[in-house]
mmCIF file of C-alpha atoms in Angstrom:
data_model
loop_
_atom_site.group_PDB
_atom_site.id
_atom_site.type_symbol
_atom_site.label_atom_id
_atom_site.label_comp_id
_atom_site.label_asym_id
_atom_site.label_seq_id
_atom_site.Cartn_x
_atom_site.Cartn_y
_atom_site.Cartn_z
ATOM 1 C CA MET T 195 4.183 -22.630 30.329
ATOM 2 C CA LYS T 196 1.639 -20.566 28.384
ATOM 3 C CA ASP T 197 4.338 -19.448 25.927
ATOM 4 C CA ARG T 198 5.534 -23.013 25.399
ATOM 5 C CA LEU T 199 1.962 -24.192 24.852
ATOM 6 C CA THR T 200 1.295 -21.422 22.303
ATOM 7 C CA ASP T 201 4.450 -22.269 20.395
ATOM 8 C CA ALA T 202 3.631 -25.984 20.489
ATOM 9 C CA LEU T 203 0.126 -25.407 19.119
ATOM 10 C CA TYR T 204 1.410 -23.331 16.202
ATOM 11 C CA GLY T 205 4.063 -25.949 15.547
ATOM 12 C CA LEU T 206 1.373 -28.621 15.477
ATOM 13 C CA GLY T 207 -0.648 -26.557 13.014
ATOM 14 C CA TRP T 208 2.271 -26.152 10.634
ATOM 15 C CA ALA T 209 3.209 -29.824 10.914
ATOM 16 C CA ALA T 210 -0.243 -31.394 10.678
ATOM 17 C CA ILE T 211 -2.539 -29.136 8.678
ATOM 18 C CA LYS T 212 -0.232 -28.845 5.683
ATOM 19 C CA LYS T 213 -0.453 -32.636 5.318
ATOM 20 C CA LEU T 214 -4.250 -32.673 5.053
ATOM 21 C CA PRO T 215 -5.945 -32.894 1.657
ATOM 22 C CA GLU T 216 -7.114 -29.421 0.707
ATOM 23 C CA PRO T 217 -10.880 -30.151 0.961
ATOM 24 C CA ALA T 218 -10.334 -31.549 4.465
ATOM 25 C CA ALA T 219 -8.309 -28.505 5.509
ATOM 26 C CA THR T 220 -11.025 -26.200 4.135
ATOM 27 C CA ARG T 221 -13.745 -28.030 6.062
ATOM 28 C CA LEU T 222 -11.661 -28.021 9.231
ATOM 29 C CA GLY T 223 -10.998 -24.297 8.975
ATOM 30 C CA ARG T 224 -14.658 -23.505 8.455
ATOM 31 C CA SER T 225 -15.683 -25.738 11.363
ATOM 32 C CA ILE T 226 -13.194 -24.084 13.728
ATOM 33 C CA ALA T 227 -14.314 -20.623 12.590
ATOM 34 C CA ASP T 228 -17.975 -21.432 13.195
ATOM 35 C CA GLN T 229 -17.274 -22.850 16.667
ATOM 36 C CA VAL T 230 -15.269 -19.760 17.660
ATOM 37 C CA TRP T 231 -17.993 -17.497 16.276
ATOM 38 C CA LYS T 232 -20.735 -19.312 18.211
ATOM 39 C CA ARG T 233 -18.885 -18.788 21.501
ATOM 40 C CA ARG T 234 -19.163 -15.000 21.053
ATOM 41 C CA GLY T 235 -15.816 -14.358 22.719
ATOM 42 C CA LYS T 236 -13.973 -11.039 22.964
ATOM 43 C CA SER T 237 -12.388 -11.317 19.515
ATOM 44 C CA VAL T 238 -15.708 -11.946 17.775
ATOM 45 C CA LEU T 239 -17.414 -9.119 19.647
ATOM 46 C CA ARG T 240 -14.535 -6.786 18.813
ATOM 47 C CA LEU T 241 -14.742 -7.768 15.150
ATOM 48 C CA GLU T 242 -18.461 -6.943 15.142
ATOM 49 C CA SER T 243 -17.801 -3.626 16.859
ATOM 50 C CA ASN T 244 -15.233 -2.749 14.200
ATOM 51 C CA LEU T 245 -17.521 -3.856 11.391
ATOM 52 C CA ALA T 246 -20.266 -1.636 12.801
ATOM 53 C CA ARG T 247 -18.108 1.344 11.788
ATOM 54 C CA VAL T 248 -17.573 -0.079 8.311
ATOM 55 C CA VAL T 249 -21.272 -0.852 7.741
ATOM 56 C CA PRO T 250 -23.005 1.686 10.003
ATOM 57 C CA ASP T 251 -26.514 0.948 8.741
ATOM 58 C CA ALA T 252 -26.215 -2.817 9.312
ATOM 59 C CA SER T 253 -28.735 -4.498 11.571
ATOM 60 C CA ALA T 254 -27.629 -6.749 14.419
ATOM 61 C CA ALA T 255 -28.437 -9.755 12.251
ATOM 62 C CA ARG T 256 -26.355 -8.365 9.381
ATOM 63 C CA LEU T 257 -23.406 -7.686 11.694
ATOM 64 C CA ALA T 258 -23.608 -11.232 13.028
ATOM 65 C CA GLU T 259 -23.654 -12.549 9.461
ATOM 66 C CA LEU T 260 -20.621 -10.416 8.586
ATOM 67 C CA SER T 261 -18.684 -11.477 11.679
ATOM 68 C CA ARG T 262 -19.347 -15.138 10.918
ATOM 69 C CA ALA T 263 -18.086 -14.648 7.360
ATOM 70 C CA GLY T 264 -15.179 -12.681 8.815
ATOM 71 C CA MET T 265 -14.149 -15.506 11.115
ATOM 72 C CA ARG T 266 -14.327 -17.936 8.201
ATOM 73 C CA SER T 267 -12.146 -15.607 6.147
ATOM 74 C CA TYR T 268 -9.699 -15.238 9.032
ATOM 75 C CA MET T 269 -9.474 -18.990 9.486
ATOM 76 C CA ARG T 270 -8.978 -19.433 5.744
ATOM 77 C CA TYR T 271 -5.967 -17.142 6.116
ATOM 78 C CA TRP T 272 -4.540 -19.412 8.823
ATOM 79 C CA MET T 273 -5.246 -22.629 6.948
ATOM 80 C CA GLU T 274 -3.576 -21.260 3.837
ATOM 81 C CA SER T 275 -0.645 -19.981 5.857
ATOM 82 C CA PHE T 276 -0.059 -23.332 7.506
ATOM 83 C CA ARG T 277 -0.118 -24.971 4.077
ATOM 84 C CA LEU T 278 1.770 -22.391 1.980
ATOM 85 C CA PRO T 279 5.260 -23.845 2.588
ATOM 86 C CA SER T 280 4.102 -27.108 0.992
ATOM 87 C CA TRP T 281 2.628 -25.408 -2.088
ATOM 88 C CA SER T 282 4.515 -25.662 -5.341
ATOM 89 C CA ARG T 283 5.924 -22.509 -6.905
ATOM 90 C CA ASP T 284 3.317 -22.832 -9.652
ATOM 91 C CA ARG T 285 0.493 -23.043 -7.106
ATOM 92 C CA MET T 286 1.729 -19.889 -5.369
ATOM 93 C CA ALA T 287 2.056 -18.108 -8.699
ATOM 94 C CA ASN T 288 -1.542 -18.923 -9.600
ATOM 95 C CA GLY T 289 -3.152 -18.601 -6.183
ATOM 96 C CA PHE T 290 -3.608 -14.836 -6.417
ATOM 97 C CA VAL T 291 -5.034 -12.667 -9.195
ATOM 98 C CA PRO T 292 -4.651 -8.916 -8.571
ATOM 99 C CA GLU T 293 -5.947 -5.996 -10.610
ATOM 100 C CA ASP T 294 -3.816 -3.115 -11.921
ATOM 101 C CA VAL T 295 -0.418 -4.725 -11.402
ATOM 102 C CA HIS T 296 0.950 -2.149 -13.841
ATOM 103 C CA HIS T 297 1.210 0.343 -10.967
ATOM 104 C CA LEU T 298 3.806 -1.902 -9.319
ATOM 105 C CA MET T 299 5.659 -2.839 -12.484
ATOM 106 C CA ASP T 300 5.846 0.763 -13.720
ATOM 107 C CA GLY T 301 7.315 1.931 -10.429
ATOM 108 C CA LEU T 302 9.958 -0.778 -10.348
ATOM 109 C CA ALA T 303 10.788 -0.288 -14.030
ATOM 110 C CA ALA T 304 11.423 3.400 -13.336
ATOM 111 C CA GLY T 305 13.951 2.403 -10.670
ATOM 112 C CA ARG T 306 12.124 4.368 -7.991
ATOM 113 C CA GLY T 307 11.548 1.611 -5.534
ATOM 114 C CA VAL T 308 8.004 0.812 -4.373
ATOM 115 C CA VAL T 309 6.355 0.742 -0.946
ATOM 116 C CA VAL T 310 3.291 -1.511 -0.970
ATOM 117 C CA ALA T 311 1.009 -0.848 2.017
ATOM 118 C CA LEU T 312 -1.808 -3.219 2.963
ATOM 119 C CA PRO T 313 -4.475 -3.535 5.646
ATOM 120 C CA HIS T 314 -5.133 -6.785 7.515
ATOM 121 C CA MET T 315 -7.156 -8.225 4.632
ATOM 122 C CA GLY T 316 -7.186 -11.605 2.933
ATOM 123 C CA ASN T 317 -3.801 -13.301 3.069
ATOM 124 C CA TYR T 318 -0.864 -10.938 2.647
ATOM 125 C CA ASP T 319 1.558 -13.875 2.975
ATOM 126 C CA LEU T 320 0.000 -15.437 -0.125
ATOM 127 C CA ALA T 321 0.248 -12.085 -1.912
ATOM 128 C CA GLY T 322 3.927 -11.975 -0.950
ATOM 129 C CA ALA T 323 4.484 -15.524 -2.166
ATOM 130 C CA TRP T 324 2.865 -14.511 -5.475
ATOM 131 C CA VAL T 325 5.331 -11.618 -5.799
ATOM 132 C CA THR T 326 8.341 -13.894 -5.285
ATOM 133 C CA SER T 327 7.015 -16.766 -7.431
ATOM 134 C CA LYS T 328 4.956 -15.180 -10.228
ATOM 135 C CA LEU T 329 6.916 -11.949 -10.599
ATOM 136 C CA ASP T 330 10.228 -13.371 -9.345
ATOM 137 C CA ILE T 331 10.813 -10.145 -7.383
ATOM 138 C CA PRO T 332 12.369 -10.232 -3.898
ATOM 139 C CA PHE T 333 11.040 -7.861 -1.259
ATOM 140 C CA THR T 334 11.541 -6.787 2.331
ATOM 141 C CA THR T 335 8.919 -6.650 5.067
ATOM 142 C CA VAL T 336 8.669 -6.084 8.805
ATOM 143 C CA ALA T 337 7.249 -8.498 11.385
ATOM 144 C CA GLU T 338 5.868 -7.675 14.804
ATOM 145 C CA ARG T 339 7.846 -9.359 17.557
ATOM 146 C CA LEU T 340 5.658 -12.080 19.029
ATOM 147 C CA LYS T 341 5.835 -13.882 22.335
ATOM 148 C CA PRO T 342 7.215 -16.388 22.907
ATOM 149 C CA GLU T 343 10.391 -15.597 20.961
ATOM 150 C CA THR T 344 10.321 -19.097 19.492
ATOM 151 C CA LEU T 345 6.950 -18.296 17.884
ATOM 152 C CA TYR T 346 8.396 -15.140 16.327
ATOM 153 C CA ASP T 347 11.279 -17.239 15.008
ATOM 154 C CA ARG T 348 8.767 -19.635 13.444
ATOM 155 C CA PHE T 349 7.016 -16.786 11.613
ATOM 156 C CA VAL T 350 10.291 -15.344 10.384
ATOM 157 C CA ALA T 351 11.477 -18.742 9.139
ATOM 158 C CA TYR T 352 8.101 -19.332 7.480
ATOM 159 C CA ARG T 353 8.122 -16.020 5.630
ATOM 160 C CA GLU T 354 11.767 -16.350 4.658
ATOM 161 C CA SER T 355 10.950 -19.776 3.211
ATOM 162 C CA LEU T 356 8.522 -17.968 0.889
ATOM 163 C CA GLY T 357 11.288 -15.679 -0.361
ATOM 164 C CA MET T 358 10.816 -12.628 1.865
ATOM 165 C CA GLU T 359 13.441 -10.661 3.772
ATOM 166 C CA VAL T 360 11.973 -10.134 7.250
ATOM 167 C CA LEU T 361 13.054 -7.400 9.675
ATOM 168 C CA PRO T 362 11.903 -7.092 13.302
ATOM 169 C CA HIS T 363 9.480 -4.260 14.027
ATOM 170 C CA THR T 364 11.388 -3.285 17.163
ATOM 171 C CA GLY T 365 15.056 -2.468 17.513
ATOM 172 C CA GLY T 366 15.250 0.810 15.590
ATOM 173 C CA SER T 367 17.218 -0.370 12.553
ATOM 174 C CA ALA T 368 14.319 -1.474 10.332
ATOM 175 C CA PHE T 369 13.579 1.970 8.863
ATOM 176 C CA GLY T 370 17.170 2.502 7.711
ATOM 177 C CA THR T 371 17.319 -0.932 6.092
ATOM 178 C CA LEU T 372 13.988 -0.375 4.325
ATOM 179 C CA ALA T 373 15.208 2.989 3.032
ATOM 180 C CA ARG T 374 18.358 1.404 1.629
ATOM 181 C CA ARG T 375 16.333 -1.275 -0.173
ATOM 182 C CA LEU T 376 14.109 1.386 -1.719
ATOM 183 C CA ARG T 377 16.971 3.638 -2.797
ATOM 184 C CA ALA T 378 18.378 0.604 -4.612
ATOM 185 C CA GLY T 379 15.102 0.344 -6.548
ATOM 186 C CA GLY T 380 13.698 -2.489 -4.449
ATOM 187 C CA LEU T 381 10.278 -3.447 -3.122
ATOM 188 C CA VAL T 382 9.063 -3.059 0.461
ATOM 189 C CA CYS T 383 5.716 -4.460 1.674
ATOM 190 C CA LEU T 384 4.165 -3.260 4.949
ATOM 191 C CA VAL T 385 0.898 -4.012 6.760
ATOM 192 C CA ALA T 386 -0.160 -0.500 7.699
ATOM 193 C CA ASP T 387 -3.704 -0.175 9.057
ATOM 194 C CA ARG T 388 -2.855 -0.481 12.768
ATOM 195 C CA ASP T 389 -0.267 1.564 14.631
ATOM 196 C CA LEU T 390 1.963 -0.535 16.883
ATOM 197 C CA SER T 391 4.140 2.307 18.120
ATOM 198 C CA ALA T 392 1.576 4.674 19.721
ATOM 199 C CA SER T 393 3.272 7.428 17.688
ATOM 200 C CA GLY T 394 1.403 7.037 14.430
ATOM 201 C CA VAL T 395 -0.486 9.607 12.390
ATOM 202 C CA GLU T 396 -4.060 10.459 13.284
ATOM 203 C CA VAL T 397 -6.461 9.832 10.407
ATOM 204 C CA LYS T 398 -10.192 9.750 9.849
ATOM 205 C CA PHE T 399 -11.218 6.178 9.100
ATOM 206 C CA PHE T 400 -14.880 5.383 8.496
ATOM 207 C CA GLY T 401 -15.779 8.679 10.149
ATOM 208 C CA GLU T 402 -13.792 8.242 13.370
ATOM 209 C CA THR T 403 -10.232 8.960 14.436
ATOM 210 C CA THR T 404 -7.538 6.323 14.644
ATOM 211 C CA ARG T 405 -3.775 6.199 14.165
ATOM 212 C CA MET T 406 -1.926 4.544 11.318
ATOM 213 C CA PRO T 407 1.825 4.073 10.914
ATOM 214 C CA ALA T 408 3.793 6.992 9.496
ATOM 215 C CA GLY T 409 6.448 4.678 8.032
ATOM 216 C CA PRO T 410 5.055 4.130 4.511
ATOM 217 C CA ALA T 411 4.613 7.860 3.855
ATOM 218 C CA MET T 412 7.966 8.771 5.404
ATOM 219 C CA LEU T 413 9.791 6.127 3.383
ATOM 220 C CA ALA T 414 8.213 7.390 0.157
ATOM 221 C CA GLN T 415 9.231 10.967 0.972
ATOM 222 C CA GLN T 416 12.790 10.188 1.988
ATOM 223 C CA THR T 417 13.624 7.787 -0.834
ATOM 224 C CA GLY T 418 11.453 8.928 -3.748
ATOM 225 C CA ALA T 419 9.734 5.522 -3.788
ATOM 226 C CA LEU T 420 6.216 5.025 -5.099
ATOM 227 C CA LEU T 421 3.582 4.448 -2.377
ATOM 228 C CA LEU T 422 0.958 1.918 -3.473
ATOM 229 C CA PRO T 423 -2.080 0.908 -1.389
ATOM 230 C CA VAL T 424 -3.211 -2.683 -1.944
ATOM 231 C CA THR T 425 -6.391 -4.405 -0.754
ATOM 232 C CA LEU T 426 -7.135 -8.137 -0.833
ATOM 233 C CA TRP T 427 -10.251 -10.277 -0.670
ATOM 234 C CA TYR T 428 -11.642 -13.759 -1.156
ATOM 235 C CA ASP T 429 -14.575 -14.932 -3.243
ATOM 236 C CA ASP T 430 -16.070 -18.399 -3.601
ATOM 237 C CA SER T 431 -13.102 -19.645 -5.621
ATOM 238 C CA PRO T 432 -9.784 -20.936 -4.235
ATOM 239 C CA ILE T 433 -8.039 -17.947 -5.847
ATOM 240 C CA MET T 434 -7.497 -14.794 -3.762
ATOM 241 C CA LYS T 435 -8.237 -11.481 -5.450
ATOM 242 C CA GLY T 436 -6.686 -8.058 -4.965
ATOM 243 C CA ARG T 437 -6.352 -4.520 -6.262
ATOM 244 C CA LEU T 438 -3.339 -2.245 -6.532
ATOM 245 C CA HIS T 439 -4.763 1.227 -6.038
ATOM 246 C CA PRO T 440 -3.310 4.295 -7.800
ATOM 247 C CA PRO T 441 -0.096 5.575 -6.222
ATOM 248 C CA ILE T 442 -0.199 8.207 -3.492
ATOM 249 C CA GLU T 443 1.909 11.159 -4.507
ATOM 250 C CA VAL T 444 4.027 13.283 -2.162
ATOM 251 C CA PRO T 445 2.389 16.731 -1.765
ATOM 252 C CA GLU T 446 4.344 19.547 -3.378
ATOM 253 C CA THR T 447 3.855 21.908 -0.426
ATOM 254 C CA GLY T 448 3.998 21.715 3.362
ATOM 255 C CA ASP T 449 6.556 20.482 5.853
ATOM 256 C CA ARG T 450 7.406 16.823 6.377
ATOM 257 C CA ALA T 451 4.805 16.358 9.124
ATOM 258 C CA SER T 452 1.973 17.798 7.042
ATOM 259 C CA ARG T 453 2.997 15.789 3.968
ATOM 260 C CA THR T 454 3.139 12.619 6.065
ATOM 261 C CA SER T 455 -0.296 13.359 7.503
ATOM 262 C CA SER T 456 -1.799 13.983 4.064
ATOM 263 C CA MET T 457 -0.301 10.836 2.550
ATOM 264 C CA THR T 458 -1.332 8.638 5.481
ATOM 265 C CA GLN T 459 -4.886 9.960 5.239
ATOM 266 C CA ALA T 460 -4.904 9.111 1.527
ATOM 267 C CA LEU T 461 -3.676 5.627 2.419
ATOM 268 C CA ALA T 462 -6.478 5.257 4.991
ATOM 269 C CA ASP T 463 -9.010 6.365 2.361
ATOM 270 C CA ALA T 464 -7.770 3.729 -0.094
ATOM 271 C CA PHE T 465 -7.932 1.053 2.613
ATOM 272 C CA ALA T 466 -11.470 2.153 3.477
ATOM 273 C CA THR T 467 -12.553 1.781 -0.156
ATOM 274 C CA GLY T 468 -11.334 -1.828 -0.288
ATOM 275 C CA ILE T 469 -12.649 -2.734 3.171
ATOM 276 C CA ALA T 470 -16.085 -1.265 2.444
ATOM 277 C CA ASP T 471 -16.285 -3.433 -0.678
ATOM 278 C CA HIS T 472 -15.234 -6.586 1.207
ATOM 279 C CA PRO T 473 -15.804 -6.033 4.948
ATOM 280 C CA GLU T 474 -15.829 -9.747 5.757
ATOM 281 C CA ASP T 475 -12.200 -10.046 4.635
ATOM 282 C CA TRP T 476 -10.864 -7.376 6.998
ATOM 283 C CA HIS T 477 -9.363 -9.310 9.901
ATOM 284 C CA MET T 478 -9.347 -6.613 12.567
ATOM 285 C CA LEU T 479 -10.032 -8.420 15.830
ATOM 286 C CA GLN T 480 -8.337 -5.772 18.012
ATOM 287 C CA ARG T 481 -9.275 -2.299 19.202
ATOM 288 C CA LEU T 482 -8.404 0.211 16.508
ATOM 289 C CA TRP T 483 -10.209 3.521 16.928
ATOM 290 C CA LEU T 484 -8.982 5.981 19.547
ATOM 291 C CA ALA T 485 -12.373 6.026 21.256
ATOM 292 C CA ASP T 486 -12.083 2.282 21.904
ATOM 293 C CA LEU T 487 -8.460 2.528 23.031
ATOM 294 C CA GLU T 488 -9.293 5.352 25.444
ATOM 295 C CA GLU T 489 -12.279 3.403 26.756
ATOM 296 C CA ARG T 490 -9.951 0.520 27.654
ATOM 297 C CA ARG T 491 -7.662 2.860 29.629
ATOM 298 C CA THR T 492 -10.506 4.321 31.715
#
């Protein structure tokens, strides 16, 4: 019953919110975000706990201000996502303005293939829609399997409608497919600031230890693809902003494990730079650092 209800609520969001005038959808999203923030539930408290690592000198009042802005940013992501399938191709192409796109274009022009790795910032679905509409470049991504299965199917159908090839995170075949796309000179985009496998690479992130997925670094090593960190953020305009950071090179020495560790740490450092600049647009409402994960198990 809970699974059916969850699926029905998401279905209602996609069906109803995309029909609202944009100002009404914006007001609705902000109102929902503020109500959730005022309740001070587990997700809001977790967001504040995570932000306390990002802004360690912030007062309690500052953290509360950041978490409120964070919930508004997170709800903006959902409102945009519900409405994206109804946007025109031109609107998608002009809804995102990133810096240093030459890193991506140079890598693809060289035929190397490119792995774009992002944290949970801004709206990565909008960034993907910009790639397929503005640049007219197809790409492949991976989606976490959600419950109920019908909800996962909705997300896959939604992202495929925006021009993405979507592979399931579980099942074991995703890595091989991604490698083939890259060897053919293609583009792969992966959200990579939270390890879902419990077998990720330990990194220092804002001074504490966490794990991040090894996949982006391993794909770059095995295929010769360029590894590009990307961070996203919102400002007061309706246009999302972003930055393509300089590529992370494969170390010339060391075994595969040490190279993977070094590259994943460099990826974490690039993410940290973007998140520190725009902490309110990092939508991390789950436990991330090992200390928090171990605390939950005790």
